[in-house]
Structure formats: structure tokens, C-alpha cells
Short mmCIF file of C-alpha atoms (C1' of nucleotides) in Angstrom, two decimals:
data_model
loop_
_atom_site.label_atom_id
_atom_site.label_comp_id
_atom_site.label_asym_id
_atom_site.label_seq_id
_atom_site.Cartn_x
_atom_site.Cartn_y
_atom_site.Cartn_z
CA MET A 133 119.33 75.69 114.85
CA SER A 134 116.24 76.54 116.81
CA LYS A 135 112.65 75.64 116.08
CA SER A 136 111.29 78.60 118.00
CA ASN A 137 108.42 80.20 116.19
CA TYR A 138 108.18 83.43 118.10
CA LEU A 139 111.82 84.26 117.62
CA ASN A 140 111.45 84.04 113.87
CA ASP A 141 108.15 85.92 113.87
CA VAL A 142 109.47 88.71 116.04
CA HIS A 143 112.41 89.18 113.73
CA GLN A 144 110.22 89.24 110.66
CA VAL A 145 107.89 91.83 112.14
CA ALA A 146 110.82 93.95 113.28
CA GLU A 147 112.20 93.96 109.76
CA LEU A 148 108.91 95.41 108.56
CA ILE A 149 109.11 98.46 110.81
CA PRO A 150 109.22 101.43 108.44
CA LYS A 151 112.16 103.79 108.65
CA GLY A 152 111.49 106.73 110.88
CA ARG A 153 108.91 104.83 112.90
CA VAL A 154 109.11 102.88 116.14
CA THR A 155 107.10 100.19 117.86
CA SER A 156 106.92 98.63 121.27
CA TYR A 157 107.68 95.15 122.56
CA GLY A 158 104.11 94.76 123.70
CA ALA A 159 102.73 95.70 120.28
CA ILE A 160 104.76 93.01 118.57
CA ALA A 161 103.84 90.52 121.26
CA GLU A 162 100.17 91.30 120.80
CA TYR A 163 100.45 91.04 117.05
CA LEU A 164 101.92 87.56 117.45
CA GLY A 165 99.06 86.61 119.74
CA MET A 166 100.87 86.88 123.08
CA LYS A 167 98.90 88.81 125.65
CA SER A 168 101.85 89.53 127.85
CA GLY A 169 104.73 88.06 125.98
CA ALA A 170 106.58 91.34 125.72
CA ARG A 171 109.47 89.73 127.56
CA LEU A 172 109.83 87.23 124.78
CA VAL A 173 110.14 90.05 122.31
CA GLY A 174 112.95 91.48 124.39
CA TRP A 175 114.57 88.07 124.50
CA ALA A 176 114.04 87.73 120.75
CA MET A 177 115.66 91.09 120.19
CA ASN A 178 118.61 89.94 122.23
CA ALA A 179 118.89 86.99 119.88
CA ALA A 180 118.43 89.36 116.94
CA HIS A 181 122.11 90.11 117.15
CA SER A 182 122.54 87.35 114.60
CA ASN A 183 120.16 89.21 112.30
CA PRO A 184 121.68 92.54 111.25
CA LYS A 185 118.50 93.13 109.28
CA VAL A 186 116.51 93.48 112.47
CA PRO A 187 116.34 97.17 113.44
CA ALA A 188 116.32 96.65 117.17
CA HIS A 189 116.78 100.38 117.66
CA ARG A 190 113.23 100.90 116.36
CA VAL A 191 111.83 98.78 119.15
CA VAL A 192 111.34 100.56 122.44
CA ASN A 193 109.21 99.92 125.47
CA ARG A 194 105.61 101.06 125.82
CA ASN A 195 106.75 104.34 127.34
CA GLY A 196 108.89 105.15 124.31
CA LEU A 197 111.94 104.66 126.48
CA LEU A 198 115.13 103.25 124.96
CA THR A 199 115.36 100.38 127.40
CA GLY A 200 117.43 98.30 125.04
CA LYS A 201 120.13 100.87 124.46
CA ALA A 202 122.38 99.17 126.98
CA HIS A 203 122.54 96.11 124.74
CA PHE A 204 123.94 97.96 121.76
CA ALA A 205 127.61 98.32 120.97
CA THR A 206 127.55 101.61 122.84
CA PRO A 207 124.84 103.15 125.05
CA THR A 208 124.45 105.98 122.58
CA ARG A 209 124.33 103.81 119.48
CA MET A 210 120.57 103.32 119.63
CA GLN A 211 119.81 107.00 119.96
CA GLU A 212 122.13 107.92 117.12
CA LEU A 213 120.54 105.36 114.83
CA LEU A 214 117.11 106.76 115.61
CA GLU A 215 118.17 110.34 115.11
CA ALA A 216 119.73 109.34 111.81
CA GLU A 217 116.22 108.37 110.71
CA GLY A 218 114.71 111.64 111.83
CA ILE A 219 113.52 110.34 115.18
CA LYS A 220 114.29 112.75 117.97
CA VAL A 221 115.37 111.31 121.28
CA LEU A 222 115.43 113.27 124.50
CA ASP A 223 116.59 111.85 127.79
CA GLU A 224 116.54 108.25 126.53
CA GLN A 225 112.97 108.78 125.39
CA VAL A 226 111.52 109.02 121.87
CA VAL A 227 110.06 112.45 121.22
CA ASN A 228 106.62 112.48 119.61
CA PHE A 229 106.52 108.77 120.34
CA GLN A 230 102.77 108.46 119.92
CA ASN A 231 102.94 110.14 116.54
CA ILE A 232 105.60 107.90 114.99
CA PHE A 233 104.43 104.75 116.75
CA TRP A 234 103.98 101.92 114.26
CA ASN A 235 101.37 99.39 115.26
CA PRO A 236 101.59 96.10 113.33
CA LEU A 237 98.06 95.28 114.38
CA ILE A 238 96.76 98.27 112.47
CA GLU A 239 99.31 99.02 109.78
CA LEU A 240 100.27 95.48 108.87
"C1'" DA B 175 113.82 67.61 134.95
"C1'" DC B 176 114.04 72.04 138.05
"C1'" DA B 177 115.08 76.86 138.91
"C1'" DC B 178 116.38 81.21 137.40
"C1'" DT B 179 116.77 84.89 134.12
"C1'" DG B 180 115.38 88.26 130.55
"C1'" DA B 181 115.91 94.69 125.78
"C1'" DC B 182 108.32 93.95 129.15
"C1'" DC B 183 103.49 95.11 130.73
"C1'" DA B 184 99.53 95.61 133.77
"C1'" DC B 185 97.48 95.28 138.15
"C1'" DT B 186 97.45 95.94 143.23
"C1'" DG B 187 98.55 98.06 147.70
"C1'" DC C 36 104.26 107.82 143.50
"C1'" DC C 37 107.01 103.61 144.45
"C1'" DA C 38 107.38 98.59 145.32
"C1'" DG C 39 105.94 94.16 144.71
"C1'" DT C 40 103.74 90.24 141.99
"C1'" DG C 41 101.94 87.46 138.19
"C1'" DG C 42 102.15 86.25 133.42
"C1'" DC C 43 103.97 85.07 128.86
"C1'" DC C 44 108.05 81.68 126.08
"C1'" DA C 45 112.54 80.17 125.39
"C1'" DG C 46 117.35 79.55 126.83
"C1'" DT C 47 120.90 78.36 130.16
"C1'" DG C 48 123.11 76.26 134.48
#
DNA sequence: ACACTGACCACTG
DNA sequence: CCAGTGGCCAGTG
């Protein structure tokens, strides 16, 4: 298996995202100490397929846009999962994003 | 060992 | 406003 630290950390943080809340790749990256390692978070999320516990649908980009939706089973899967938690999505974008944004730096 | 890629972000022109 | 570039870390060819 891998010895990658960030991958494991990213997954652990993602698992801590409360239901009905969302966070951004950059926020997780910053929490882990990466200034601009948001890409790694995206890569980690891609690897998160092995971890069904990781709610990848709660991780969006800094604009609240569902950039990762294309990587789900279906392009609409991510939005449906979010709406099932009470998160409204309009035009691939989380509504009230700022309000439900979960920042690990502050809340964790 | 080298080059390229990736579910991103911020800056510059 | 849109396009391009650098930066971060790990994986793959």
C-alpha cells in the first residue's frame, strides 16, 4: 500500500465533514499545511474511491462549483447526494455556499 | 530518472 | 472578462 501522508489526511478530514455542509479543496489543503496543494486534494479525492466513507460530494471547489461531479458514477449523482442532505444545488453550483461552508481550520 | 497529468487556486496581462 | 503561468504532491508511462 502507499505511504502517502496527505492522501490519508485528506480522507480523514473529508470524513469529518458534517452532513449538510460542504468544504473546498483549498480549505482542506490549507488545513493540512499546503499553501496551494488543492490539486493534491483533488487527486486524493480521486483515490478516495477506495474509501466509501469519504463524502467526496461534500467537497467542491472554492467557487462552490461541483467540479468533481464528472468523476461520480453519473454526472448528477453528486448533486442528488447533496440535495439529499438539504444542500440546494443550482446550475452545478451550491446555493448558499458561504453559509454552509465548513472550514476545518475554524471548526475542527 | 524524466516528463506529464490531475476532482485546484491565485496572480498577472 | 478571458487566457496564460506558477505552485503544491503523488502517481503513472
